[in-house]
PDB file of C-alpha atoms in Angstrom:
ATOM      1  CA  LEU A   1      -8.767  -6.094 -11.908  1.00 61.00           C
ATOM      2  CA  ALA A   2      -5.743  -5.933 -14.140  1.00 68.00           C
ATOM      3  CA  LYS A   3      -2.965  -8.241 -12.985  1.00 84.00           C
ATOM      4  CA  THR A   4       0.523  -6.776 -12.754  1.00 91.00           C
ATOM      5  CA  THR A   5       3.838  -8.529 -13.267  1.00 93.00           C
ATOM      6  CA  GLN A   6       7.142  -7.066 -12.153  1.00 95.00           C
ATOM      7  CA  PRO A   7      10.594  -8.509 -11.439  1.00 96.00           C
ATOM      8  CA  ILE A   8      10.982 -10.077  -8.003  1.00 94.00           C
ATOM      9  CA  SER A   9      14.317  -8.381  -7.408  1.00 96.00           C
ATOM     10  CA  MET A  10      16.836  -5.994  -8.935  1.00 97.00           C
ATOM     11  CA  ASP A  11      20.312  -4.829  -8.015  1.00 97.00           C
ATOM     12  CA  SER A  12      22.076  -1.610  -8.916  1.00 97.00           C
ATOM     13  CA  TYR A  13      24.759   0.766  -7.703  1.00 97.00           C
ATOM     14  CA  GLU A  14      24.814   4.217  -6.221  1.00 97.00           C
ATOM     15  CA  GLY A  15      24.590   6.980  -8.790  1.00 96.00           C
ATOM     16  CA  GLN A  16      22.961   4.809 -11.434  1.00 96.00           C
ATOM     17  CA  GLU A  17      19.548   5.293 -12.987  1.00 97.00           C
ATOM     18  CA  VAL A  18      17.216   2.404 -12.173  1.00 97.00           C
ATOM     19  CA  ASN A  19      14.250   1.436 -14.303  1.00 98.00           C
ATOM     20  CA  ILE A  20      11.648  -0.996 -12.984  1.00 97.00           C
ATOM     21  CA  THR A  21       9.163  -2.240 -15.544  1.00 96.00           C
ATOM     22  CA  CYS A  22       5.690  -3.476 -14.738  1.00 96.00           C
ATOM     23  CA  SER A  23       3.506  -5.423 -17.131  1.00 95.00           C
ATOM     24  CA  HIS A  24      -0.291  -4.977 -17.018  1.00 93.00           C
ATOM     25  CA  ASN A  25      -1.631  -6.473 -20.239  1.00 92.00           C
ATOM     26  CA  ASN A  26      -5.282  -6.357 -19.199  1.00 91.00           C
ATOM     27  CA  ILE A  27      -5.381  -2.738 -18.093  1.00 91.00           C
ATOM     28  CA  ALA A  28      -8.800  -1.150 -18.571  1.00 90.00           C
ATOM     29  CA  THR A  29      -9.522   2.168 -20.222  1.00 90.00           C
ATOM     30  CA  ASN A  30     -10.195   3.938 -16.932  1.00 86.00           C
ATOM     31  CA  ASP A  31      -7.399   2.332 -14.912  1.00 88.00           C
ATOM     32  CA  TYR A  32      -4.546   4.345 -13.465  1.00 89.00           C
ATOM     33  CA  ILE A  33      -1.042   3.124 -12.679  1.00 92.00           C
ATOM     34  CA  THR A  34       0.336   3.832  -9.235  1.00 92.00           C
ATOM     35  CA  TRP A  35       3.699   3.051  -7.668  1.00 95.00           C
ATOM     36  CA  TYR A  36       4.478   2.705  -3.975  1.00 95.00           C
ATOM     37  CA  GLN A  37       7.761   2.305  -2.108  1.00 96.00           C
ATOM     38  CA  GLN A  38       8.152   0.340   1.122  1.00 95.00           C
ATOM     39  CA  PHE A  39      11.148   0.357   3.440  1.00 94.00           C
ATOM     40  CA  PRO A  40      11.642  -2.460   5.964  1.00 89.00           C
ATOM     41  CA  SER A  41       9.384  -2.177   9.012  1.00 87.00           C
ATOM     42  CA  GLN A  42       7.461   0.751   7.527  1.00 92.00           C
ATOM     43  CA  GLY A  43       4.195   1.220   5.701  1.00 93.00           C
ATOM     44  CA  PRO A  44       4.219   1.809   1.937  1.00 94.00           C
ATOM     45  CA  ARG A  45       4.680   5.333   0.648  1.00 95.00           C
ATOM     46  CA  PHE A  46       3.043   6.711  -2.494  1.00 93.00           C
ATOM     47  CA  ILE A  47       5.615   7.615  -5.151  1.00 95.00           C
ATOM     48  CA  ILE A  48       3.833   8.481  -8.372  1.00 94.00           C
ATOM     49  CA  GLN A  49       0.695   7.909 -10.402  1.00 91.00           C
ATOM     50  CA  GLY A  50      -0.057   8.239 -14.103  1.00 92.00           C
ATOM     51  CA  TYR A  51      -2.478   7.427 -16.880  1.00 92.00           C
ATOM     52  CA  LYS A  52      -0.447   7.824 -20.073  1.00 91.00           C
ATOM     53  CA  THR A  53       2.814   9.179 -21.542  1.00 91.00           C
ATOM     54  CA  LYS A  54       5.109  10.567 -18.869  1.00 95.00           C
ATOM     55  CA  VAL A  55       4.729  11.845 -15.348  1.00 94.00           C
ATOM     56  CA  THR A  56       7.582  13.306 -13.322  1.00 95.00           C
ATOM     57  CA  ASN A  57       7.871  14.470  -9.745  1.00 93.00           C
ATOM     58  CA  GLU A  58      10.722  15.213  -7.368  1.00 92.00           C
ATOM     59  CA  VAL A  59      11.262  11.537  -6.648  1.00 91.00           C
ATOM     60  CA  ALA A  60      10.755   9.609  -9.876  1.00 96.00           C
ATOM     61  CA  SER A  61       9.445   9.494 -13.416  1.00 97.00           C
ATOM     62  CA  LEU A  62       6.783   7.195 -14.768  1.00 97.00           C
ATOM     63  CA  PHE A  63       6.787   6.238 -18.436  1.00 97.00           C
ATOM     64  CA  ILE A  64       3.654   4.735 -19.973  1.00 96.00           C
ATOM     65  CA  PRO A  65       3.616   3.744 -23.654  1.00 96.00           C
ATOM     66  CA  ALA A  66       0.641   4.396 -25.885  1.00 95.00           C
ATOM     67  CA  ASP A  67      -0.823   0.890 -25.493  1.00 94.00           C
ATOM     68  CA  ARG A  68      -0.561   1.206 -21.665  1.00 95.00           C
ATOM     69  CA  LYS A  69       0.187  -2.507 -21.321  1.00 95.00           C
ATOM     70  CA  SER A  70       3.308  -1.753 -19.345  1.00 95.00           C
ATOM     71  CA  SER A  71       4.867   1.065 -17.365  1.00 96.00           C
ATOM     72  CA  THR A  72       8.373   1.901 -16.200  1.00 97.00           C
ATOM     73  CA  LEU A  73       9.300   3.577 -12.953  1.00 97.00           C
ATOM     74  CA  SER A  74      12.565   5.464 -13.341  1.00 98.00           C
ATOM     75  CA  LEU A  75      14.648   6.441 -10.317  1.00 97.00           C
ATOM     76  CA  PRO A  76      17.451   8.856 -11.247  1.00 93.00           C
ATOM     77  CA  ARG A  77      20.853   8.591  -9.572  1.00 93.00           C
ATOM     78  CA  VAL A  78      19.893   6.163  -6.840  1.00 96.00           C
ATOM     79  CA  SER A  79      21.492   6.097  -3.410  1.00 96.00           C
ATOM     80  CA  LEU A  80      21.713   3.432  -0.730  1.00 96.00           C
ATOM     81  CA  SER A  81      18.547   4.862   0.824  1.00 95.00           C
ATOM     82  CA  ASP A  82      16.553   3.856  -2.246  1.00 96.00           C
ATOM     83  CA  THR A  83      16.892   0.214  -1.228  1.00 97.00           C
ATOM     84  CA  ALA A  84      13.268  -0.834  -0.769  1.00 96.00           C
ATOM     85  CA  VAL A  85      10.415  -2.827  -2.232  1.00 95.00           C
ATOM     86  CA  TYR A  86       8.568  -1.106  -5.081  1.00 97.00           C
ATOM     87  CA  TYR A  87       4.963  -1.980  -5.881  1.00 95.00           C
ATOM     88  CA  CYS A  88       3.172  -1.367  -9.168  1.00 94.00           C
ATOM     89  CA  LEU A  89      -0.610  -1.164  -8.889  1.00 91.00           C
ATOM     90  CA  VAL A  90      -3.393  -0.734 -11.414  1.00 89.00           C
ATOM     91  CA  SER A  91      -6.787   0.520 -10.319  1.00 83.00           C
ATOM     92  CA  LYS A  92      -9.673   2.823 -11.035  1.00 79.00           C
ATOM     93  CA  LYS A  93      -8.889   6.302  -9.811  1.00 69.00           C
ATOM     94  CA  THR A  94     -12.185   6.521  -8.014  1.00 65.00           C
ATOM     95  CA  VAL A  95     -12.208   3.082  -6.424  1.00 57.00           C
ATOM     96  CA  ALA A  96      -9.349   3.083  -3.970  1.00 56.00           C
ATOM     97  CA  GLN A  97     -10.532   0.030  -2.095  1.00 61.00           C
ATOM     98  CA  LYS A  98      -9.546  -2.040  -5.077  1.00 65.00           C
ATOM     99  CA  LEU A  99      -5.836  -1.359  -4.741  1.00 75.00           C
ATOM    100  CA  VAL A 100      -4.036  -4.700  -4.998  1.00 79.00           C
ATOM    101  CA  PHE A 101      -0.447  -4.938  -3.832  1.00 83.00           C
ATOM    102  CA  GLY A 102       1.465  -7.803  -5.428  1.00 82.00           C
ATOM    103  CA  GLN A 103       4.839  -9.048  -4.244  1.00 84.00           C
ATOM    104  CA  GLY A 104       6.637  -6.005  -5.595  1.00 93.00           C
ATOM    105  CA  THR A 105      10.229  -5.616  -6.732  1.00 96.00           C
ATOM    106  CA  ARG A 106      12.927  -5.744  -4.100  1.00 96.00           C
ATOM    107  CA  LEU A 107      15.522  -3.188  -5.197  1.00 97.00           C
ATOM    108  CA  THR A 108      18.965  -3.375  -3.619  1.00 97.00           C
ATOM    109  CA  ILE A 109      21.400  -0.522  -4.135  1.00 97.00           C
ATOM    110  CA  ASN A 110      25.050  -1.362  -3.595  1.00 96.00           C
ATOM    111  CA  PRO A 111      27.908   1.044  -2.798  1.00 94.00           C
TER     112      PRO A 111
ATOM    113  CA  ILE B   1       2.621  16.026  13.417  1.00 58.00           C
ATOM    114  CA  ALA B   2      -0.006  15.211  10.817  1.00 68.00           C
ATOM    115  CA  GLY B   3      -0.403  11.622   9.794  1.00 91.00           C
ATOM    116  CA  ILE B   4      -1.615   8.271  10.974  1.00 96.00           C
ATOM    117  CA  THR B   5      -0.893   6.672  14.303  1.00 95.00           C
ATOM    118  CA  GLN B   6      -1.391   3.036  15.196  1.00 97.00           C
ATOM    119  CA  ALA B   7      -1.408   1.306  18.547  1.00 96.00           C
ATOM    120  CA  PRO B   8      -0.007  -0.885  19.841  1.00 97.00           C
ATOM    121  CA  THR B   9       3.322  -1.058  18.014  1.00 96.00           C
ATOM    122  CA  SER B  10       3.488  -4.769  18.671  1.00 97.00           C
ATOM    123  CA  GLN B  11       1.524  -7.353  20.598  1.00 97.00           C
ATOM    124  CA  ILE B  12       1.763 -11.013  21.499  1.00 97.00           C
ATOM    125  CA  LEU B  13      -1.664 -12.525  21.955  1.00 96.00           C
ATOM    126  CA  ALA B  14      -2.935 -15.907  23.055  1.00 97.00           C
ATOM    127  CA  ALA B  15      -5.199 -17.691  20.616  1.00 97.00           C
ATOM    128  CA  GLY B  16      -8.867 -17.166  21.376  1.00 97.00           C
ATOM    129  CA  ARG B  17      -8.383 -13.720  22.888  1.00 97.00           C
ATOM    130  CA  ARG B  18     -10.082 -10.600  21.608  1.00 97.00           C
ATOM    131  CA  MET B  19      -7.901  -7.764  20.360  1.00 97.00           C
ATOM    132  CA  THR B  20      -8.524  -4.293  18.966  1.00 98.00           C
ATOM    133  CA  LEU B  21      -5.930  -2.514  16.889  1.00 98.00           C
ATOM    134  CA  ARG B  22      -6.293   1.241  16.975  1.00 98.00           C
ATOM    135  CA  CYS B  23      -5.825   3.660  14.111  1.00 98.00           C
ATOM    136  CA  THR B  24      -6.201   7.441  14.188  1.00 97.00           C
ATOM    137  CA  GLN B  25      -5.587  10.007  11.455  1.00 97.00           C
ATOM    138  CA  ASP B  26      -5.599  13.773  11.688  1.00 95.00           C
ATOM    139  CA  MET B  27      -5.662  14.627   7.995  1.00 93.00           C
ATOM    140  CA  ARG B  28      -9.476  14.660   7.804  1.00 93.00           C
ATOM    141  CA  HIS B  29      -9.348  12.017   5.097  1.00 92.00           C
ATOM    142  CA  ASN B  30     -12.725  10.492   4.394  1.00 90.00           C
ATOM    143  CA  ALA B  31     -11.454   7.041   3.411  1.00 91.00           C
ATOM    144  CA  MET B  32      -9.569   4.607   5.647  1.00 93.00           C
ATOM    145  CA  TYR B  33      -8.251   1.092   5.149  1.00 94.00           C
ATOM    146  CA  TRP B  34      -6.805  -1.868   6.996  1.00 96.00           C
ATOM    147  CA  TYR B  35      -4.233  -4.141   5.369  1.00 95.00           C
ATOM    148  CA  ARG B  36      -2.254  -7.125   6.551  1.00 96.00           C
ATOM    149  CA  GLN B  37       1.189  -7.991   5.318  1.00 94.00           C
ATOM    150  CA  ASP B  38       2.640 -11.432   5.776  1.00 93.00           C
ATOM    151  CA  LEU B  39       6.347 -12.133   5.604  1.00 84.00           C
ATOM    152  CA  GLY B  40       7.727 -11.592   2.102  1.00 76.00           C
ATOM    153  CA  LEU B  41       4.334 -10.818   0.605  1.00 79.00           C
ATOM    154  CA  GLY B  42       2.467  -7.744  -0.529  1.00 83.00           C
ATOM    155  CA  LEU B  43      -0.365  -6.126   1.370  1.00 89.00           C
ATOM    156  CA  ARG B  44      -3.877  -7.524   1.377  1.00 91.00           C
ATOM    157  CA  LEU B  45      -6.907  -5.381   2.095  1.00 91.00           C
ATOM    158  CA  ILE B  46      -8.991  -6.504   5.076  1.00 95.00           C
ATOM    159  CA  HIS B  47     -11.671  -3.821   5.395  1.00 95.00           C
ATOM    160  CA  TYR B  48     -12.174  -0.279   4.249  1.00 92.00           C
ATOM    161  CA  SER B  49     -14.391   2.706   4.958  1.00 92.00           C
ATOM    162  CA  ASN B  50     -15.237   5.343   2.370  1.00 89.00           C
ATOM    163  CA  THR B  51     -16.698   7.719   4.930  1.00 91.00           C
ATOM    164  CA  ALA B  52     -17.696   7.830   8.588  1.00 93.00           C
ATOM    165  CA  GLY B  53     -20.570   5.473   9.249  1.00 94.00           C
ATOM    166  CA  THR B  54     -19.840   3.115   6.342  1.00 93.00           C
ATOM    167  CA  THR B  55     -17.547   0.124   5.980  1.00 94.00           C
ATOM    168  CA  GLY B  56     -16.841  -2.513   3.369  1.00 92.00           C
ATOM    169  CA  LYS B  57     -15.085  -5.851   3.038  1.00 92.00           C
ATOM    170  CA  GLY B  58     -11.772  -6.209   1.332  1.00 90.00           C
ATOM    171  CA  GLU B  59      -9.930  -9.248   0.063  1.00 88.00           C
ATOM    172  CA  VAL B  60      -9.472 -11.044   3.427  1.00 93.00           C
ATOM    173  CA  PRO B  61     -12.217  -9.914   5.858  1.00 95.00           C
ATOM    174  CA  ASP B  62     -12.931 -13.172   7.692  1.00 96.00           C
ATOM    175  CA  GLY B  63     -12.143 -13.041  11.402  1.00 97.00           C
ATOM    176  CA  TYR B  64     -11.980  -9.245  11.472  1.00 98.00           C
ATOM    177  CA  SER B  65     -14.473  -6.465  12.083  1.00 97.00           C
ATOM    178  CA  VAL B  66     -14.243  -2.701  11.863  1.00 97.00           C
ATOM    179  CA  SER B  67     -16.249   0.343  12.817  1.00 96.00           C
ATOM    180  CA  ARG B  68     -16.103   3.980  11.725  1.00 97.00           C
ATOM    181  CA  ALA B  69     -17.919   6.090  14.286  1.00 97.00           C
ATOM    182  CA  ASN B  70     -16.115   9.278  13.245  1.00 96.00           C
ATOM    183  CA  THR B  71     -13.722  10.569  10.593  1.00 96.00           C
ATOM    184  CA  ASP B  72     -10.516  10.141  12.571  1.00 97.00           C
ATOM    185  CA  ASP B  73     -10.716   6.643  14.050  1.00 97.00           C
ATOM    186  CA  PHE B  74     -10.911   3.241  12.393  1.00 98.00           C
ATOM    187  CA  PRO B  75     -10.344   0.378  14.872  1.00 98.00           C
ATOM    188  CA  LEU B  76      -9.840  -3.206  13.719  1.00 98.00           C
ATOM    189  CA  THR B  77     -11.087  -5.981  16.008  1.00 98.00           C
ATOM    190  CA  LEU B  78     -10.128  -9.633  16.088  1.00 97.00           C
ATOM    191  CA  ALA B  79     -12.979 -11.265  17.977  1.00 95.00           C
ATOM    192  CA  SER B  80     -11.155 -14.525  18.663  1.00 97.00           C
ATOM    193  CA  ALA B  81      -7.561 -14.493  17.461  1.00 97.00           C
ATOM    194  CA  VAL B  82      -6.042 -17.469  15.639  1.00 97.00           C
ATOM    195  CA  PRO B  83      -2.374 -18.124  14.793  1.00 97.00           C
ATOM    196  CA  SER B  84      -2.998 -17.481  11.077  1.00 96.00           C
ATOM    197  CA  GLN B  85      -3.715 -13.871  12.002  1.00 97.00           C
ATOM    198  CA  THR B  86      -0.082 -13.397  12.943  1.00 97.00           C
ATOM    199  CA  SER B  87       0.963 -10.573  10.648  1.00 97.00           C
ATOM    200  CA  VAL B  88       1.875  -6.925  10.387  1.00 97.00           C
ATOM    201  CA  TYR B  89      -1.197  -4.736  10.179  1.00 98.00           C
ATOM    202  CA  PHE B  90      -1.167  -1.396   8.404  1.00 97.00           C
ATOM    203  CA  CYS B  91      -3.816   1.278   8.573  1.00 97.00           C
ATOM    204  CA  ALA B  92      -4.063   3.822   5.766  1.00 94.00           C
ATOM    205  CA  SER B  93      -6.176   6.779   4.731  1.00 93.00           C
ATOM    206  CA  SER B  94      -6.843   8.798   1.617  1.00 90.00           C
ATOM    207  CA  ASP B  95      -8.895  11.695   0.354  1.00 86.00           C
ATOM    208  CA  SER B  96     -11.087   9.806  -2.073  1.00 73.00           C
ATOM    209  CA  SER B  97     -12.479  12.970  -3.628  1.00 72.00           C
ATOM    210  CA  LEU B  98      -9.042  14.171  -4.700  1.00 69.00           C
ATOM    211  CA  ALA B  99      -6.597  11.270  -4.876  1.00 69.00           C
ATOM    212  CA  PRO B 100      -8.033   7.980  -3.635  1.00 64.00           C
ATOM    213  CA  ASN B 101      -5.073   5.981  -4.856  1.00 77.00           C
ATOM    214  CA  GLU B 102      -2.640   8.125  -2.857  1.00 86.00           C
ATOM    215  CA  GLN B 103      -2.932   6.370   0.447  1.00 90.00           C
ATOM    216  CA  PHE B 104      -1.034   7.413   3.561  1.00 92.00           C
ATOM    217  CA  PHE B 105       0.069   4.529   5.742  1.00 95.00           C
ATOM    218  CA  GLY B 106       0.672   4.234   9.454  1.00 96.00           C
ATOM    219  CA  PRO B 107       3.771   2.636  10.994  1.00 94.00           C
ATOM    220  CA  GLY B 108       2.084  -0.736  11.436  1.00 96.00           C
ATOM    221  CA  THR B 109       1.247  -3.084  14.300  1.00 97.00           C
ATOM    222  CA  ARG B 110       3.151  -6.351  14.532  1.00 97.00           C
ATOM    223  CA  LEU B 111       0.796  -8.980  15.937  1.00 97.00           C
ATOM    224  CA  THR B 112       1.804 -12.469  16.998  1.00 97.00           C
ATOM    225  CA  VAL B 113      -0.896 -14.968  17.920  1.00 97.00           C
ATOM    226  CA  LEU B 114       0.311 -18.009  19.817  1.00 96.00           C
TER     227      LEU B 114
END
């Protein structure tokens, strides 16, 4: 399993764009990159998943460079409600039981 | 409302007692999972089930057992609870044929073993 490394914590302000980068140097050819969000006292929530280049949905964008050794989750115009822990995971798309949640990035949005 | 329910919401248990955490989903997902989350840490997979009638061990299976008699239910049993099993337990499900990495999580059960 590819190990992921992401910042322990980040701070930003309302209205700003926030980019959280995850490093996964040993990513395999058939690995996908998935991001989850977790609010206090709740279960994680799927945000976005990608394999290469760029993926965008109504919540976030995911940028993956050509070498796929890192990925960046981009949250546009954050609000206080985006304060949460964000997890970057790398896994085979067909082997969900191998999802490994690290410590994640604790994002704090300030007024 | 579609989703995953867990029961109980919280429980305080004496060491040595047997406890079953319940998990039910109504999304007809074939795959289900149990995770534990300790304070300040990420989630660790305990057991999983790819389809009714099958189960598998995750990263931290010792002291826990599961069964999957049907698609909707996936109970987690602690045969003889120990204090190190104090944690928040999350159940999740996914449609492994479409998007196995998109797991839907329940609200969690906060378990304290004294």
